[in-house]
Coordinates of C-alpha atoms in Angstrom, one line a residue:
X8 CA 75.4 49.6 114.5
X9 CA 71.6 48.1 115.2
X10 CA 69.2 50.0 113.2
X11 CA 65.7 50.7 114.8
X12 CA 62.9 51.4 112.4
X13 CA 59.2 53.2 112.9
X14 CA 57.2 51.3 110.3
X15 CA 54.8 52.8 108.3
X16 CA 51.1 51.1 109.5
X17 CA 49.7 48.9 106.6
X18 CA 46.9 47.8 108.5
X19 CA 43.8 49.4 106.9
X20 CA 41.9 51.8 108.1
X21 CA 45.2 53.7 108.2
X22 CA 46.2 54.3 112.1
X23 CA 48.0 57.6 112.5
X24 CA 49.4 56.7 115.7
X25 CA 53.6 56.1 115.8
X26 CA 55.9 54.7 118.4
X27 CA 58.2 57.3 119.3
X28 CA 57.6 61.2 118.5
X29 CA 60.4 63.1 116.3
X30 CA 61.8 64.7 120.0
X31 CA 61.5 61.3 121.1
X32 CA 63.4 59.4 118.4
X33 CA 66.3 62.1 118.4
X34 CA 66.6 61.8 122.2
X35 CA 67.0 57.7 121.7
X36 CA 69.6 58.7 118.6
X37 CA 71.5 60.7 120.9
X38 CA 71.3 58.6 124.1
X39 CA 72.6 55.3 122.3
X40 CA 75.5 55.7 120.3
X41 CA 75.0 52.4 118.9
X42 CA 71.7 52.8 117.6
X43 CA 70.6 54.6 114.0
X44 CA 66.9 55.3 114.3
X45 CA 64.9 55.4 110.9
X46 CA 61.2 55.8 110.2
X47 CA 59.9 54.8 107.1
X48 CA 57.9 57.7 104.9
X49 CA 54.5 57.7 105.5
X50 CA 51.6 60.0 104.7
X51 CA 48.9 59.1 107.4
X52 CA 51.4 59.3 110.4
X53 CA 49.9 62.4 112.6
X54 CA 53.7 63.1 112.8
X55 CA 54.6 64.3 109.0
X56 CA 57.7 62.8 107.9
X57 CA 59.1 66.4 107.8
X58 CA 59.3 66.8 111.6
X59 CA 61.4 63.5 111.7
X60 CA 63.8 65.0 109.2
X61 CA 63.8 68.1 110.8
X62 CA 64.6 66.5 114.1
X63 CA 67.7 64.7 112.3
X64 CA 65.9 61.3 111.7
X65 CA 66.5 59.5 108.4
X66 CA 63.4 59.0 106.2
X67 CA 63.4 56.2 103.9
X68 CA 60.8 53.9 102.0
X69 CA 62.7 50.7 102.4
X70 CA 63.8 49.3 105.9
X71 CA 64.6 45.3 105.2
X72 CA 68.2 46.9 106.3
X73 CA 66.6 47.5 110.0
X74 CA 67.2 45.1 112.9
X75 CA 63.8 46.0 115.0
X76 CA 60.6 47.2 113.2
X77 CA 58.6 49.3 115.8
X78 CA 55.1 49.8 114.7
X79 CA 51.2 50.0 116.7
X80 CA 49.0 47.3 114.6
X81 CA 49.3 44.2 112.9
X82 CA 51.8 44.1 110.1
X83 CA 49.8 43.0 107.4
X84 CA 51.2 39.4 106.0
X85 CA 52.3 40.7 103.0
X86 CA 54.8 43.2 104.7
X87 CA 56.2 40.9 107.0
X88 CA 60.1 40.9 106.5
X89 CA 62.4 37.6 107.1
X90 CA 64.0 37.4 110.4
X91 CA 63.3 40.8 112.3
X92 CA 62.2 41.4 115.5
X93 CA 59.1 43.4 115.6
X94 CA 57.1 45.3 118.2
X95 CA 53.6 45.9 117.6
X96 CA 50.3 45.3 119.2
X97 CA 49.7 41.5 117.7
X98 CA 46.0 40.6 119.1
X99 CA 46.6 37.0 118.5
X100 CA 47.2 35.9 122.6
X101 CA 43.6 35.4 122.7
X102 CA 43.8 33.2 119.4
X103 CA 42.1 36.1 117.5
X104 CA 40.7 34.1 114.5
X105 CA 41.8 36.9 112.1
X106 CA 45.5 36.9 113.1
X107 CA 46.0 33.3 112.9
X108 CA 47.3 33.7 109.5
X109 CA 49.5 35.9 110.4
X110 CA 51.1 34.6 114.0
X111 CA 51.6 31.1 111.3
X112 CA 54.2 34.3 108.5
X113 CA 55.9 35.2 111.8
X114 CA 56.8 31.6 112.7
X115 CA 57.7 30.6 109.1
X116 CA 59.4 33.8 108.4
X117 CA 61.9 32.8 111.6
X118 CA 60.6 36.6 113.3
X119 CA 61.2 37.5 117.0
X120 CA 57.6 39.2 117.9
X121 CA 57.4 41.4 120.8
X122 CA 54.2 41.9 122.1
X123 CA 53.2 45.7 123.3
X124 CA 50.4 43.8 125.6
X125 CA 52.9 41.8 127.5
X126 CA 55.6 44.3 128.1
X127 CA 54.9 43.8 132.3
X128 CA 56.9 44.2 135.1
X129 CA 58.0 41.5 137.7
X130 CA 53.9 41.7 139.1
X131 CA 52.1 41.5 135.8
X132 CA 51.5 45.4 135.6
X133 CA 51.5 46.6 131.8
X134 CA 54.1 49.2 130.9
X135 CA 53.1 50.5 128.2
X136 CA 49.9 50.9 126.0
X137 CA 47.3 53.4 124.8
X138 CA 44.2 52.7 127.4
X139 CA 44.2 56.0 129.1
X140 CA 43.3 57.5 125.5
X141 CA 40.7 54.9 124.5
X142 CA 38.9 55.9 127.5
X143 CA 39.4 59.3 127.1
X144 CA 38.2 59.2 123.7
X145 CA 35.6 56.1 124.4
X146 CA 34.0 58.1 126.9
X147 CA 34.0 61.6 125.4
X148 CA 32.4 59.5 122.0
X149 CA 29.6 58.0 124.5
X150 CA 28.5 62.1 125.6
X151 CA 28.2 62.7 122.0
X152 CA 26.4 59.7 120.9
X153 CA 23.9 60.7 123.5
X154 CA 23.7 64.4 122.7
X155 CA 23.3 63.0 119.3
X156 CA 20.5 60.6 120.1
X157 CA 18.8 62.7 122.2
X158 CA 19.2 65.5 119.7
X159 CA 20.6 67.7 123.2
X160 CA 23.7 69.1 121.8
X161 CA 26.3 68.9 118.8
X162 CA 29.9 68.3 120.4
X163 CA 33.0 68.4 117.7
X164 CA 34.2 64.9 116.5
X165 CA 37.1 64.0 119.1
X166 CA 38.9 63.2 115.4
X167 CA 38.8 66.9 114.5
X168 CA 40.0 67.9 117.9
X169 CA 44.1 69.1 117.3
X170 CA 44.6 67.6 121.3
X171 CA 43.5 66.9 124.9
X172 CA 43.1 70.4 125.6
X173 CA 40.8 71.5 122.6
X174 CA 38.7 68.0 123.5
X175 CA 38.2 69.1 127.2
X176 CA 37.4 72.8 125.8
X177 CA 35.0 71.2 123.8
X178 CA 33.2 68.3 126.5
X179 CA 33.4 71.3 129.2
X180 CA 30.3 73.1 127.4
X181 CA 27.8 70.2 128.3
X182 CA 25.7 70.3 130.5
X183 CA 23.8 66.7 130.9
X184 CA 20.0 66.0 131.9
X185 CA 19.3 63.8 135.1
X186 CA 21.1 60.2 133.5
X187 CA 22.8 57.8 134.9
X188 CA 26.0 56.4 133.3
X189 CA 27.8 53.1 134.3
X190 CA 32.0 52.8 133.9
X191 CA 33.1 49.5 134.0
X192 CA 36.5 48.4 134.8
X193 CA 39.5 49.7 137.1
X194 CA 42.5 49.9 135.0
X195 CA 44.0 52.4 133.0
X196 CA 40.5 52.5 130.2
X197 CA 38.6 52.7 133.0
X198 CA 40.5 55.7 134.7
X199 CA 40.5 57.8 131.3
X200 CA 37.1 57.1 131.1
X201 CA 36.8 58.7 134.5
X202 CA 39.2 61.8 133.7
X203 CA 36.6 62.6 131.1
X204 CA 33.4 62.5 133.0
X205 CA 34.9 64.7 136.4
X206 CA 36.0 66.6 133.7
X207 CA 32.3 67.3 132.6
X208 CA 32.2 67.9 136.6
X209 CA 29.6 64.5 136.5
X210 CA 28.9 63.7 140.3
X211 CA 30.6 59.7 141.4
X212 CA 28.2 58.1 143.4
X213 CA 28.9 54.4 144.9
X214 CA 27.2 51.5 143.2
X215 CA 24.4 51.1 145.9
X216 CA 23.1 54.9 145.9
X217 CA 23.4 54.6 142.1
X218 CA 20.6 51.6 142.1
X219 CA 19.0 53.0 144.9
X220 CA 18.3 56.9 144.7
X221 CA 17.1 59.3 141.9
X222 CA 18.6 62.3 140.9
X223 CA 18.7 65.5 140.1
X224 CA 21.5 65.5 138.2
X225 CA 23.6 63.6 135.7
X226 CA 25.8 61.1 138.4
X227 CA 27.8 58.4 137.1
X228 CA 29.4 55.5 139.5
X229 CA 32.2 52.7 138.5
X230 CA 31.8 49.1 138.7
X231 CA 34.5 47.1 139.2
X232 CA 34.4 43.1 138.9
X233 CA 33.1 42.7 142.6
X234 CA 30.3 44.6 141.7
X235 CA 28.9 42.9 139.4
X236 CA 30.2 39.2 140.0
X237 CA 28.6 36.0 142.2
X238 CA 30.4 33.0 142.9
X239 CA 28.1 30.1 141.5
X240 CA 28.4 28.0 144.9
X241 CA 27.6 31.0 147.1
X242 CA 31.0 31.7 148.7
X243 CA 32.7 35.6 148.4
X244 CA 34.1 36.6 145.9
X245 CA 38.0 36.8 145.4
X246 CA 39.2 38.6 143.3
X247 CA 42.7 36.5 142.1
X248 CA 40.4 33.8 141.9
X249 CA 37.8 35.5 139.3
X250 CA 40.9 36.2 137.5
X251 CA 42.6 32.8 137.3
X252 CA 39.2 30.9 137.3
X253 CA 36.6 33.2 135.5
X254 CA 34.2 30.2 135.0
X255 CA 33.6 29.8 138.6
X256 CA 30.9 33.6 138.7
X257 CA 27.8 34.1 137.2
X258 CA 27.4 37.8 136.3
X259 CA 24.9 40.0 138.4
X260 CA 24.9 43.0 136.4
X261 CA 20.8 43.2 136.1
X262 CA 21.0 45.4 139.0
X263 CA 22.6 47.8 137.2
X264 CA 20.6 47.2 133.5
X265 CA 17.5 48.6 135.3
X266 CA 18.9 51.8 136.4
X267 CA 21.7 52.8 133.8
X268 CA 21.1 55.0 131.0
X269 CA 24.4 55.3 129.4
X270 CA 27.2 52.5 129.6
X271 CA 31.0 53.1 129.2
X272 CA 32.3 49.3 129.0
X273 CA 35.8 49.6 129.7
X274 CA 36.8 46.4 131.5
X275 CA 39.2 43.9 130.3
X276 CA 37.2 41.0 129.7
X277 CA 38.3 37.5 129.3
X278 CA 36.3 35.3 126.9
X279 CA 36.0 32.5 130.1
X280 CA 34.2 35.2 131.8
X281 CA 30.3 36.1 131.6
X282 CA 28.8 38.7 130.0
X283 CA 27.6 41.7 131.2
X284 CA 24.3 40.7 129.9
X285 CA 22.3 38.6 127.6
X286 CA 20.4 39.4 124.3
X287 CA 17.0 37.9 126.0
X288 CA 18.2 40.4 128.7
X289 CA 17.9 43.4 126.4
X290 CA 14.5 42.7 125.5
X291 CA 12.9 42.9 128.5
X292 CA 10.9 45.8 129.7
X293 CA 12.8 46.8 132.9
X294 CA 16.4 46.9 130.2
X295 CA 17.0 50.5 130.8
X296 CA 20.2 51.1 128.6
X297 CA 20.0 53.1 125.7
X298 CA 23.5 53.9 124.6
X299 CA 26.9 51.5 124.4
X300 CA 30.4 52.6 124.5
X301 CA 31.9 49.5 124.0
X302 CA 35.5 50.8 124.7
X303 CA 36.4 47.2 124.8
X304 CA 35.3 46.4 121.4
X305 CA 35.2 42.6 122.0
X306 CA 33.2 41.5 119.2
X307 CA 30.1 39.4 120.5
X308 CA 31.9 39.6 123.8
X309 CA 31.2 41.2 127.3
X310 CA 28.4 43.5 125.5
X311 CA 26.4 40.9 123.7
X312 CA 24.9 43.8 121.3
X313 CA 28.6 44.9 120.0
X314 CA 28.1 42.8 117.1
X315 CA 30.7 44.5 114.8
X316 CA 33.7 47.1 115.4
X317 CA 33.1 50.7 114.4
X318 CA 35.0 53.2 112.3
X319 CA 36.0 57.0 113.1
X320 CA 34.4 57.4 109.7
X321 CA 31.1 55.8 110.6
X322 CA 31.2 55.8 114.4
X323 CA 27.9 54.6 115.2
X324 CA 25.2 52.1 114.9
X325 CA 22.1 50.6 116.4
X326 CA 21.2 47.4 117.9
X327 CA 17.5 46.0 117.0
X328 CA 16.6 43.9 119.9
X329 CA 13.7 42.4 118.7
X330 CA 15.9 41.2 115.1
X331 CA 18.9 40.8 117.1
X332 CA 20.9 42.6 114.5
X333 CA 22.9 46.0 113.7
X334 CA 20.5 48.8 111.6
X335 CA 20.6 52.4 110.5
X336 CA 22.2 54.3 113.6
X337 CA 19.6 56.7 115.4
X338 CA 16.7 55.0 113.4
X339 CA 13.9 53.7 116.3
X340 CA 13.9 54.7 119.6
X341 CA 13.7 50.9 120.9
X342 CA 17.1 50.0 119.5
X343 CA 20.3 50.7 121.5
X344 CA 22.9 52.6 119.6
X345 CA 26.4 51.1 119.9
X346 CA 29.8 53.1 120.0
X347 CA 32.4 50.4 119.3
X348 CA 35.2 52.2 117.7
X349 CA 38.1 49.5 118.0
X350 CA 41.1 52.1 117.4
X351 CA 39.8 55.1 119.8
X352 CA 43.3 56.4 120.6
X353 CA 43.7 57.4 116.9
X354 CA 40.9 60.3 117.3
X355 CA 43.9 62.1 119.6
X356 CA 46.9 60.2 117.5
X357 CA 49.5 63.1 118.9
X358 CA 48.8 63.4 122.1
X359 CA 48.7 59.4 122.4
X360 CA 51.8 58.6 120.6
X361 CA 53.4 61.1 122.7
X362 CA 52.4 59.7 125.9
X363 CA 53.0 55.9 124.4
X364 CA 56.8 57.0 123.4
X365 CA 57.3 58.1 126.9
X366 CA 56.4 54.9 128.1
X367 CA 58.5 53.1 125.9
X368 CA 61.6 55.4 126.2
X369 CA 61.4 54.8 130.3
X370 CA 60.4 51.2 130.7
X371 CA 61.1 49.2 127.7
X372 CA 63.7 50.5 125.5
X373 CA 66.7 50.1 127.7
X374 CA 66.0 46.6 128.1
X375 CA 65.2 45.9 124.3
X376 CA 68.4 47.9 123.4
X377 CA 70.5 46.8 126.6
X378 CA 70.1 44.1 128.9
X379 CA 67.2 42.6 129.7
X380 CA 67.9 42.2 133.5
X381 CA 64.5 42.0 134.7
X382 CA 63.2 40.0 131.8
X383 CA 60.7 42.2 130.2
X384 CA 61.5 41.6 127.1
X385 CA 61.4 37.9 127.2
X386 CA 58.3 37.8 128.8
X387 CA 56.6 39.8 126.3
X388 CA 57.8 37.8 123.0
X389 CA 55.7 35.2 121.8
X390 CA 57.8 33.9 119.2
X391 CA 61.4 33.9 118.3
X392 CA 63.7 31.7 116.1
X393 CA 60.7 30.3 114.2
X394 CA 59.0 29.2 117.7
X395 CA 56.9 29.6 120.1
X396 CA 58.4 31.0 123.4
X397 CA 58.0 29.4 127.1
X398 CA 54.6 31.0 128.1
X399 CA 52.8 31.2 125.0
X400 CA 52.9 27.2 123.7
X401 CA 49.0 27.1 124.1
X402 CA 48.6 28.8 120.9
X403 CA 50.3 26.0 119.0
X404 CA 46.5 24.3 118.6
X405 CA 45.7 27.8 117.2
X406 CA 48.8 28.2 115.1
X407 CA 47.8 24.4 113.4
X408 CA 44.3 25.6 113.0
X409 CA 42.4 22.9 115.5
X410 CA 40.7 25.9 117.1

């Protein structure tokens, strides 16, 4: 018998998010004989530990009797249990300074660690993840940080929204002045991003009538890395190449700085890449931004003025251009103000964790709990048998703390 555990989240802020739903964790009971499914008690999971037992699912504390630990943030160091295999979310494959310390436990503590971010199919498409909600929720957070600005309107918290459906009751009462709002990105942040703003019935333009006409209405367009990227010696740009070789653009988003009022930043960036823009950028006269939803939340990263992640508690704060620092949220009407929540799918933790289950329950789980035929599961773990795996030796350097 393998026993498959839903951790509780030790990461702090609590994340209320969970792997697998109650109806989702009985249907996995029922559908592999071989498999007991636990979940550890919790009292911050947005699925009570009384559905679970309801549904038939053992609650217990304790699960150092479990095989695989299936959680949705880091395991803090701490928790970390000798020779499991884990899936969770590990930020570490781009040598995340503040995980280091933890990918070095997993390697001592001889753990197999499944990565949720490389769970891909045989063309490097993701199969699971939460980026549909953190644009939904980035997005919808970027509306209200204007109304808020702005003083136009007064929308409900996306947090104290029950679901998707009381969120869109909620956005579909605005009604925007004449701004413009950039998306960027084409994936699946980008896309909920999107759902939110048609939702708001916002009118897409294309990126040259969104520099090059006025208004009457609120009109938002999305950028995608084409848009806004020159090759340095001249030559077109190709997009497999800016993806391999990052190093070899410049970015050419000024275009866009001078025209946008509102950016939703929902791109994957890679830290070889540019920036959107620069600080001395920001403080130029024709910088037309005023507000930041940094879905991407790369600290110092893409958006030079996300300078720090922020909380669903305290979901806001303002960029001083001149000081180059963070200040009082909503304080001068020269700063920018910054929406850089870095765990947006928690606002709608159901409604994610449903949808993330599903994911996991079709594309990964019968590979994980079967055979691994196509190989995602091999691709996707970074470290098993007190190693690094074929794929992910580069972080050695960052594992022996040389950089």
């Amino acid at each position: 018998m393998l026993k498959l555990a839903l951790i509780r989240e030790g990461k702090q802020p609590n994340d209320r998010r969970v792997a697998l739903t109650p109806a989702q964790a009985k249907k996995l009971s029922h559908a592999y004989a071989q498999v007991q499914v636990v979940v550890q008690k919790s009292a911050a999971r947005c699925y009570p530990d009384h559905e679970y037992s309801e549904a038939g699912i053992a609650v217990q504390e304790q699960v150092n009797d479990c095989d695989i630990l299936l959680g949705i943030k880091e395991v803090p160091v701490q928790q970390l249990i000798d020779g499991k295999t884990y899936l969770f979310f590990s930020h570490t494959i781009k040598k995340q300074p503040y995980n280091r310390k933890m990918l070095q436990e997993i390697l001592k503590k001889n753990i197999r660690l499944i990565d949720y971010e490389k769970l891909t199919d045989e063309n490097g498409n993701r199969l699971v993840g939460f980026g549909r909600w953190a644009g939904i929720v980035g997005a919808y957070n970027g509306i209200w940080a204007w109304g808020k600005r702005f003083n136009l309107f007064d929308l409900h918290r996306a947090s104290n929204c029950f679901n998707l459906e009381e969120l869109q009751k909620e956005y579909s009462k605005v009604k925007l002045p004449p701004i413009k709002i950039a998306v960027t990105g084409a994936g699946r942040v980008a896309g909920g991003a999107i759902e939110v703003l048609k939702g708001m019935k916002i009118r897409q333009v294309e990126p040259a009538a969104f520099i090059d006409n006025e208004f009457q209405e609120a009109v938002f367009t999305q950028l995608r890395s084409q848009d806004y990227h020159l090759r340095r010696d001249g030559g077109d740009y190709n997009r497999e190449e800016y993806h391999q070789n990052p190093w070899l653009y410049d970015a050419d988003f000024a275009k866009y700085t001078r025209v946008t009022d509102l950016l939703i930043a929902a791109a994957y960036w890679n830290p070889k890449a540019p920036v959107l823009f620069s600080r001395e950028e920001i403080k130029k006269e024709d910088f037309k931004i005023k507000v930041i939803a940094d879905v991407t939340c790369d600290i110092e990263g893409s958006v030079p003025c996300t300078l720090k992640a922020s909380t669903i508690a305290e979901p806001l704060y303002d960029y001083d251009p001149a000081k180059e620092a963070v200040t009082t949220p909503l304080s001068d009407p020269a700063n920018l103000t910054i929406m850089a929540i870095d765990n947006l799918p928690c606002e709608l933790p159901r409604d994610a964790s449903e949808n993330f289950g599903k994911q996991l329950m079709e594309h990964v789980l019968p590979y994980l709990l079967g055979e691994d035929s196509r190989n995602i599961i091999k691709r996707a773990t970074i470290t098993d048998n007190g190693k690094l795996c074929p794929g992910y030796e580069y972080l050695q350097s960052y594992v022996n703390e040389q950089d």
